Short mmCIF file of N, CA and C in Angstrom, two decimals:
data_model
loop_
_atom_site.label_atom_id
_atom_site.label_comp_id
_atom_site.label_asym_id
_atom_site.label_seq_id
_atom_site.Cartn_x
_atom_site.Cartn_y
_atom_site.Cartn_z
N UNK A 61 13.25 -14.57 -26.20
CA UNK A 61 13.29 -14.94 -24.80
C UNK A 61 12.27 -14.08 -24.06
N UNK A 62 11.55 -14.73 -23.20
CA UNK A 62 10.55 -14.03 -22.40
C UNK A 62 10.73 -14.45 -20.95
N UNK A 63 11.36 -13.59 -20.17
CA UNK A 63 11.61 -13.88 -18.76
C UNK A 63 10.53 -13.18 -17.94
N UNK A 64 9.84 -13.95 -17.16
CA UNK A 64 8.76 -13.40 -16.33
C UNK A 64 9.17 -13.48 -14.87
N UNK A 65 9.22 -12.34 -14.25
CA UNK A 65 9.61 -12.31 -12.84
C UNK A 65 8.53 -11.69 -11.97
N UNK A 66 7.61 -10.99 -12.54
CA UNK A 66 6.62 -10.27 -11.74
C UNK A 66 5.41 -11.13 -11.41
N UNK A 67 4.81 -10.80 -10.30
CA UNK A 67 3.56 -11.40 -9.86
C UNK A 67 2.52 -10.29 -9.89
N UNK A 68 1.35 -10.60 -10.38
CA UNK A 68 0.27 -9.61 -10.39
C UNK A 68 -0.86 -10.12 -9.52
N UNK A 69 -1.26 -9.29 -8.58
CA UNK A 69 -2.33 -9.64 -7.66
C UNK A 69 -3.49 -8.67 -7.90
N UNK A 70 -4.66 -9.20 -8.19
CA UNK A 70 -5.82 -8.31 -8.32
C UNK A 70 -6.15 -7.69 -6.96
N UNK A 71 -6.47 -6.41 -6.98
CA UNK A 71 -6.81 -5.70 -5.75
C UNK A 71 -8.31 -5.39 -5.78
N UNK A 72 -8.98 -5.92 -4.77
CA UNK A 72 -10.41 -5.64 -4.61
C UNK A 72 -10.61 -4.86 -3.33
N UNK A 73 -11.39 -3.81 -3.43
CA UNK A 73 -11.74 -3.03 -2.25
C UNK A 73 -13.24 -3.12 -2.08
N UNK A 74 -13.65 -3.71 -0.96
CA UNK A 74 -15.08 -3.90 -0.68
C UNK A 74 -15.78 -4.64 -1.81
N UNK A 75 -15.10 -5.66 -2.33
CA UNK A 75 -15.70 -6.50 -3.37
C UNK A 75 -15.62 -5.96 -4.78
N UNK A 76 -15.02 -4.81 -4.98
CA UNK A 76 -14.92 -4.20 -6.31
C UNK A 76 -13.47 -4.18 -6.75
N UNK A 77 -13.21 -4.69 -7.96
CA UNK A 77 -11.84 -4.69 -8.49
C UNK A 77 -11.43 -3.24 -8.77
N UNK A 78 -10.31 -2.82 -8.14
CA UNK A 78 -9.85 -1.43 -8.30
C UNK A 78 -8.51 -1.33 -9.02
N UNK A 79 -7.88 -2.47 -9.29
CA UNK A 79 -6.60 -2.45 -9.99
C UNK A 79 -5.80 -3.70 -9.69
N UNK A 80 -4.56 -3.67 -10.12
CA UNK A 80 -3.67 -4.80 -9.91
C UNK A 80 -2.37 -4.32 -9.29
N UNK A 81 -1.84 -5.12 -8.41
CA UNK A 81 -0.56 -4.84 -7.76
C UNK A 81 0.45 -5.78 -8.41
N UNK A 82 1.48 -5.20 -9.02
CA UNK A 82 2.49 -5.99 -9.71
C UNK A 82 3.84 -5.76 -9.05
N UNK A 83 4.50 -6.86 -8.70
CA UNK A 83 5.81 -6.78 -8.07
C UNK A 83 6.52 -8.12 -8.26
N UNK A 84 7.80 -8.16 -7.96
CA UNK A 84 8.59 -9.37 -8.10
C UNK A 84 9.00 -9.88 -6.72
N UNK A 85 8.23 -10.80 -6.15
CA UNK A 85 8.54 -11.28 -4.80
C UNK A 85 9.83 -12.08 -4.73
N UNK A 86 10.34 -12.55 -5.85
CA UNK A 86 11.59 -13.32 -5.83
C UNK A 86 12.81 -12.42 -5.91
N UNK A 87 12.60 -11.14 -6.18
CA UNK A 87 13.71 -10.18 -6.24
C UNK A 87 14.13 -9.85 -4.81
N UNK A 88 15.36 -10.19 -4.48
CA UNK A 88 15.81 -9.96 -3.10
C UNK A 88 15.81 -8.48 -2.74
N UNK A 89 16.06 -7.61 -3.70
CA UNK A 89 16.03 -6.17 -3.42
C UNK A 89 14.62 -5.75 -3.01
N UNK A 90 13.60 -6.26 -3.72
CA UNK A 90 12.22 -5.96 -3.35
C UNK A 90 11.90 -6.54 -1.97
N UNK A 91 12.25 -7.81 -1.76
CA UNK A 91 11.94 -8.46 -0.48
C UNK A 91 12.60 -7.71 0.68
N UNK A 92 13.85 -7.31 0.49
CA UNK A 92 14.55 -6.57 1.55
C UNK A 92 13.81 -5.27 1.86
N UNK A 93 13.45 -4.52 0.82
CA UNK A 93 12.76 -3.25 1.03
C UNK A 93 11.39 -3.46 1.68
N UNK A 94 10.71 -4.54 1.27
CA UNK A 94 9.40 -4.82 1.85
C UNK A 94 9.52 -5.14 3.34
N UNK A 95 10.47 -6.01 3.68
CA UNK A 95 10.66 -6.37 5.08
C UNK A 95 11.16 -5.18 5.89
N UNK A 96 11.98 -4.32 5.29
CA UNK A 96 12.42 -3.10 5.98
C UNK A 96 11.23 -2.18 6.24
N UNK A 97 10.32 -2.08 5.27
CA UNK A 97 9.13 -1.26 5.44
C UNK A 97 8.27 -1.81 6.58
N UNK A 98 8.10 -3.12 6.63
CA UNK A 98 7.34 -3.73 7.72
C UNK A 98 8.01 -3.46 9.07
N UNK A 99 9.32 -3.60 9.12
CA UNK A 99 10.05 -3.36 10.36
C UNK A 99 9.92 -1.91 10.80
N UNK A 100 10.00 -0.99 9.85
CA UNK A 100 9.86 0.43 10.18
C UNK A 100 8.45 0.72 10.71
N UNK A 101 7.46 0.06 10.12
CA UNK A 101 6.08 0.23 10.58
C UNK A 101 5.94 -0.26 12.01
N UNK A 102 6.52 -1.43 12.30
CA UNK A 102 6.46 -1.97 13.67
C UNK A 102 7.22 -1.08 14.65
N UNK A 103 8.39 -0.57 14.23
CA UNK A 103 9.19 0.30 15.09
C UNK A 103 8.45 1.61 15.38
N UNK A 104 7.76 2.11 14.39
CA UNK A 104 7.01 3.35 14.57
C UNK A 104 5.82 3.16 15.49
N UNK A 105 5.36 1.92 15.58
CA UNK A 105 4.20 1.63 16.42
C UNK A 105 4.41 2.11 17.85
N UNK A 106 5.61 1.90 18.40
CA UNK A 106 5.89 2.36 19.76
C UNK A 106 5.77 3.87 19.88
N UNK A 107 6.27 4.57 18.86
CA UNK A 107 6.19 6.04 18.87
C UNK A 107 4.73 6.48 18.77
N UNK A 108 3.97 5.81 17.92
CA UNK A 108 2.55 6.16 17.77
C UNK A 108 1.78 5.87 19.07
N UNK A 109 2.11 4.77 19.73
CA UNK A 109 1.45 4.44 20.99
C UNK A 109 1.76 5.51 22.04
N UNK A 110 3.01 5.92 22.08
CA UNK A 110 3.41 6.97 23.02
C UNK A 110 2.66 8.27 22.72
N UNK A 111 2.54 8.60 21.43
CA UNK A 111 1.78 9.80 21.03
C UNK A 111 0.32 9.66 21.46
N UNK A 112 -0.25 8.47 21.30
CA UNK A 112 -1.65 8.24 21.67
C UNK A 112 -1.86 8.40 23.17
N UNK A 113 -0.89 7.96 23.94
CA UNK A 113 -1.01 8.08 25.41
C UNK A 113 -1.05 9.54 25.87
N UNK A 114 -0.48 10.42 25.09
CA UNK A 114 -0.45 11.85 25.45
C UNK A 114 -1.77 12.55 25.15
N UNK A 115 -2.62 11.88 24.37
CA UNK A 115 -3.89 12.50 23.98
C UNK A 115 -4.93 12.26 25.07
N UNK A 116 -5.57 13.32 25.54
CA UNK A 116 -6.64 13.13 26.53
C UNK A 116 -7.75 12.24 25.96
N UNK A 117 -8.27 11.34 26.80
CA UNK A 117 -9.27 10.37 26.35
C UNK A 117 -10.49 11.00 25.71
N UNK A 118 -10.82 12.21 26.15
CA UNK A 118 -12.02 12.86 25.61
C UNK A 118 -11.76 13.58 24.28
N UNK A 119 -10.51 13.57 23.81
CA UNK A 119 -10.15 14.28 22.58
C UNK A 119 -10.15 13.32 21.38
N UNK A 120 -11.35 12.93 20.98
CA UNK A 120 -11.49 11.99 19.86
C UNK A 120 -10.90 12.50 18.57
N UNK A 121 -10.98 13.80 18.35
CA UNK A 121 -10.44 14.39 17.13
C UNK A 121 -8.92 14.21 17.04
N UNK A 122 -8.25 14.31 18.17
CA UNK A 122 -6.79 14.11 18.18
C UNK A 122 -6.44 12.66 17.85
N UNK A 123 -7.25 11.71 18.31
CA UNK A 123 -7.02 10.30 17.97
C UNK A 123 -7.20 10.07 16.47
N UNK A 124 -8.20 10.69 15.91
CA UNK A 124 -8.44 10.58 14.47
C UNK A 124 -7.26 11.18 13.70
N UNK A 125 -6.77 12.32 14.15
CA UNK A 125 -5.62 12.96 13.50
C UNK A 125 -4.38 12.07 13.56
N UNK A 126 -4.19 11.37 14.68
CA UNK A 126 -3.06 10.46 14.81
C UNK A 126 -3.20 9.29 13.84
N UNK A 127 -4.40 8.73 13.75
CA UNK A 127 -4.63 7.64 12.79
C UNK A 127 -4.35 8.11 11.36
N UNK A 128 -4.80 9.30 11.04
CA UNK A 128 -4.54 9.83 9.70
C UNK A 128 -3.04 10.00 9.45
N UNK A 129 -2.31 10.46 10.46
CA UNK A 129 -0.85 10.61 10.32
C UNK A 129 -0.18 9.26 10.10
N UNK A 130 -0.62 8.25 10.84
CA UNK A 130 -0.08 6.90 10.67
C UNK A 130 -0.33 6.42 9.24
N UNK A 131 -1.56 6.57 8.79
CA UNK A 131 -1.91 6.13 7.44
C UNK A 131 -1.08 6.85 6.38
N UNK A 132 -0.97 8.16 6.51
CA UNK A 132 -0.19 8.93 5.53
C UNK A 132 1.27 8.49 5.52
N UNK A 133 1.83 8.24 6.70
CA UNK A 133 3.22 7.77 6.78
C UNK A 133 3.39 6.44 6.05
N UNK A 134 2.49 5.50 6.33
CA UNK A 134 2.60 4.17 5.71
C UNK A 134 2.28 4.24 4.22
N UNK A 135 1.30 5.03 3.83
CA UNK A 135 0.97 5.17 2.41
C UNK A 135 2.18 5.69 1.64
N UNK A 136 2.91 6.61 2.25
CA UNK A 136 4.13 7.15 1.62
C UNK A 136 5.13 6.02 1.39
N UNK A 137 5.30 5.16 2.39
CA UNK A 137 6.23 4.03 2.26
C UNK A 137 5.76 3.04 1.19
N UNK A 138 4.47 2.76 1.16
CA UNK A 138 3.90 1.84 0.16
C UNK A 138 4.13 2.39 -1.24
N UNK A 139 3.86 3.68 -1.43
CA UNK A 139 4.07 4.29 -2.75
C UNK A 139 5.54 4.28 -3.13
N UNK A 140 6.43 4.43 -2.16
CA UNK A 140 7.85 4.37 -2.44
C UNK A 140 8.30 3.00 -2.89
N UNK A 141 7.67 1.96 -2.39
CA UNK A 141 8.05 0.60 -2.74
C UNK A 141 7.34 0.10 -4.00
N UNK A 142 6.05 0.34 -4.10
CA UNK A 142 5.25 -0.22 -5.19
C UNK A 142 5.00 0.77 -6.33
N UNK A 143 5.30 2.04 -6.12
CA UNK A 143 5.07 3.05 -7.15
C UNK A 143 4.03 4.06 -6.73
N UNK A 144 4.21 5.28 -7.22
CA UNK A 144 3.27 6.36 -6.90
C UNK A 144 1.85 5.97 -7.27
N UNK A 145 0.93 6.27 -6.39
CA UNK A 145 -0.48 6.01 -6.64
C UNK A 145 -0.96 4.66 -6.15
N UNK A 146 -0.03 3.81 -5.69
CA UNK A 146 -0.44 2.48 -5.23
C UNK A 146 -1.38 2.58 -4.04
N UNK A 147 -1.03 3.40 -3.07
CA UNK A 147 -1.88 3.49 -1.88
C UNK A 147 -3.27 4.03 -2.23
N UNK A 148 -3.34 4.97 -3.15
CA UNK A 148 -4.65 5.50 -3.57
C UNK A 148 -5.47 4.40 -4.25
N UNK A 149 -4.80 3.59 -5.08
CA UNK A 149 -5.50 2.49 -5.75
C UNK A 149 -5.99 1.47 -4.74
N UNK A 150 -5.13 1.10 -3.80
CA UNK A 150 -5.48 0.05 -2.84
C UNK A 150 -6.50 0.53 -1.82
N UNK A 151 -6.29 1.72 -1.26
CA UNK A 151 -7.11 2.16 -0.12
C UNK A 151 -8.18 3.19 -0.48
N UNK A 152 -8.09 3.77 -1.68
CA UNK A 152 -9.05 4.81 -2.04
C UNK A 152 -8.90 5.99 -1.10
N UNK A 153 -10.00 6.51 -0.62
CA UNK A 153 -9.98 7.64 0.32
C UNK A 153 -9.88 7.19 1.78
N UNK A 154 -9.88 5.88 2.00
CA UNK A 154 -9.90 5.36 3.37
C UNK A 154 -8.58 5.64 4.09
N UNK A 155 -8.69 6.01 5.32
CA UNK A 155 -7.55 6.16 6.21
C UNK A 155 -7.78 5.15 7.32
N UNK A 156 -7.31 3.92 7.09
CA UNK A 156 -7.61 2.83 8.00
C UNK A 156 -6.36 2.02 8.30
N UNK A 157 -5.97 2.01 9.56
CA UNK A 157 -4.82 1.22 9.98
C UNK A 157 -5.14 -0.27 9.79
N UNK A 158 -6.37 -0.67 10.02
CA UNK A 158 -6.77 -2.07 9.81
C UNK A 158 -6.58 -2.48 8.35
N UNK A 159 -6.94 -1.60 7.43
CA UNK A 159 -6.76 -1.91 6.01
C UNK A 159 -5.28 -2.03 5.66
N UNK A 160 -4.45 -1.20 6.27
CA UNK A 160 -3.00 -1.28 6.04
C UNK A 160 -2.48 -2.63 6.50
N UNK A 161 -2.89 -3.08 7.66
CA UNK A 161 -2.45 -4.37 8.18
C UNK A 161 -2.90 -5.49 7.25
N UNK A 162 -4.13 -5.42 6.74
CA UNK A 162 -4.61 -6.42 5.78
C UNK A 162 -3.72 -6.44 4.54
N UNK A 163 -3.39 -5.27 4.03
CA UNK A 163 -2.55 -5.15 2.84
C UNK A 163 -1.16 -5.75 3.10
N UNK A 164 -0.52 -5.33 4.19
CA UNK A 164 0.83 -5.81 4.49
C UNK A 164 0.85 -7.32 4.71
N UNK A 165 -0.17 -7.85 5.38
CA UNK A 165 -0.25 -9.29 5.60
C UNK A 165 -0.42 -10.04 4.28
N UNK A 166 -1.27 -9.53 3.40
CA UNK A 166 -1.50 -10.20 2.12
C UNK A 166 -0.22 -10.20 1.26
N UNK A 167 0.47 -9.08 1.22
CA UNK A 167 1.72 -9.02 0.44
C UNK A 167 2.77 -9.92 1.08
N UNK A 168 2.87 -9.90 2.41
CA UNK A 168 3.84 -10.75 3.11
C UNK A 168 3.58 -12.22 2.81
N UNK A 169 2.31 -12.62 2.77
CA UNK A 169 1.97 -14.01 2.44
C UNK A 169 2.45 -14.36 1.03
N UNK A 170 2.25 -13.46 0.09
CA UNK A 170 2.69 -13.69 -1.29
C UNK A 170 4.21 -13.79 -1.38
N UNK A 171 4.89 -12.88 -0.71
CA UNK A 171 6.36 -12.87 -0.73
C UNK A 171 6.88 -14.16 -0.09
N UNK A 172 6.34 -14.53 1.05
CA UNK A 172 6.80 -15.74 1.75
C UNK A 172 6.54 -16.99 0.91
N UNK A 173 5.37 -17.08 0.32
CA UNK A 173 5.02 -18.25 -0.49
C UNK A 173 5.93 -18.35 -1.71
N UNK A 174 6.16 -17.24 -2.36
CA UNK A 174 7.00 -17.25 -3.56
C UNK A 174 8.44 -17.57 -3.20
N UNK A 175 8.94 -17.01 -2.13
CA UNK A 175 10.32 -17.27 -1.72
C UNK A 175 10.47 -18.72 -1.28
N UNK A 176 9.46 -19.28 -0.61
CA UNK A 176 9.51 -20.69 -0.20
C UNK A 176 9.53 -21.60 -1.42
N UNK A 177 8.74 -21.23 -2.43
CA UNK A 177 8.71 -22.00 -3.67
C UNK A 177 10.08 -21.99 -4.35
N UNK A 178 10.70 -20.81 -4.37
CA UNK A 178 12.01 -20.67 -5.02
C UNK A 178 13.09 -21.45 -4.27
N UNK A 179 13.07 -21.40 -2.95
CA UNK A 179 14.12 -22.08 -2.19
C UNK A 179 13.86 -23.58 -2.09
N UNK A 180 12.60 -24.01 -2.25
CA UNK A 180 12.27 -25.43 -2.14
C UNK A 180 13.03 -26.27 -3.16
N UNK A 181 13.19 -25.75 -4.37
CA UNK A 181 13.89 -26.55 -5.38
C UNK A 181 15.34 -26.78 -4.99
N UNK A 182 15.95 -25.82 -4.30
CA UNK A 182 17.33 -26.00 -3.86
C UNK A 182 17.39 -26.92 -2.64
N UNK A 183 16.40 -26.81 -1.77
CA UNK A 183 16.34 -27.67 -0.59
C UNK A 183 16.13 -29.11 -1.01
N UNK A 184 15.22 -29.33 -1.97
CA UNK A 184 14.97 -30.70 -2.46
C UNK A 184 16.23 -31.27 -3.11
N UNK A 185 16.94 -30.46 -3.87
CA UNK A 185 18.18 -30.92 -4.51
C UNK A 185 19.20 -31.32 -3.46
N UNK A 186 19.32 -30.53 -2.41
CA UNK A 186 20.26 -30.82 -1.32
C UNK A 186 19.85 -32.12 -0.62
N UNK A 187 18.53 -32.29 -0.38
CA UNK A 187 18.04 -33.49 0.27
C UNK A 187 18.36 -34.74 -0.57
N UNK A 188 18.24 -34.63 -1.89
CA UNK A 188 18.54 -35.75 -2.77
C UNK A 188 20.02 -36.14 -2.65
N UNK A 189 20.88 -35.13 -2.63
CA UNK A 189 22.32 -35.39 -2.53
C UNK A 189 22.63 -36.05 -1.18
N UNK A 190 22.00 -35.58 -0.12
CA UNK A 190 22.27 -36.13 1.21
C UNK A 190 21.77 -37.55 1.35
N UNK A 191 20.68 -37.90 0.67
CA UNK A 191 20.13 -39.25 0.76
C UNK A 191 20.96 -40.26 -0.03
N UNK A 192 21.74 -39.80 -0.97
CA UNK A 192 22.52 -40.73 -1.81
C UNK A 192 23.71 -41.27 -1.12
#
């Protein structure tokens, strides 16, 4: 018996293949943790915005430090969900909030598509029963 539950997504950074991201989007435990991570990221956004407002406009270095803190916080969450070293593989040395958003959106699309595929067979079965 060979049961396959994982999805593997090639990860390219700036056009260069840097590794593969493997996870099971149909696993409800994974999906729950992923959506919780996204929610935590969104919830933290208000705190980060408040921190940014406290920084004087002329203090560019403080803004950079805040961005780095945001990235480190999210990278920690990503590594906790996908495994140690995932953020280093995906982002390299980059500390980019934009790259994080790209990553989260791409994974969310995969999770949503896979979950829709899984539930579609049950929805179609229900529709068949209702039409009879």
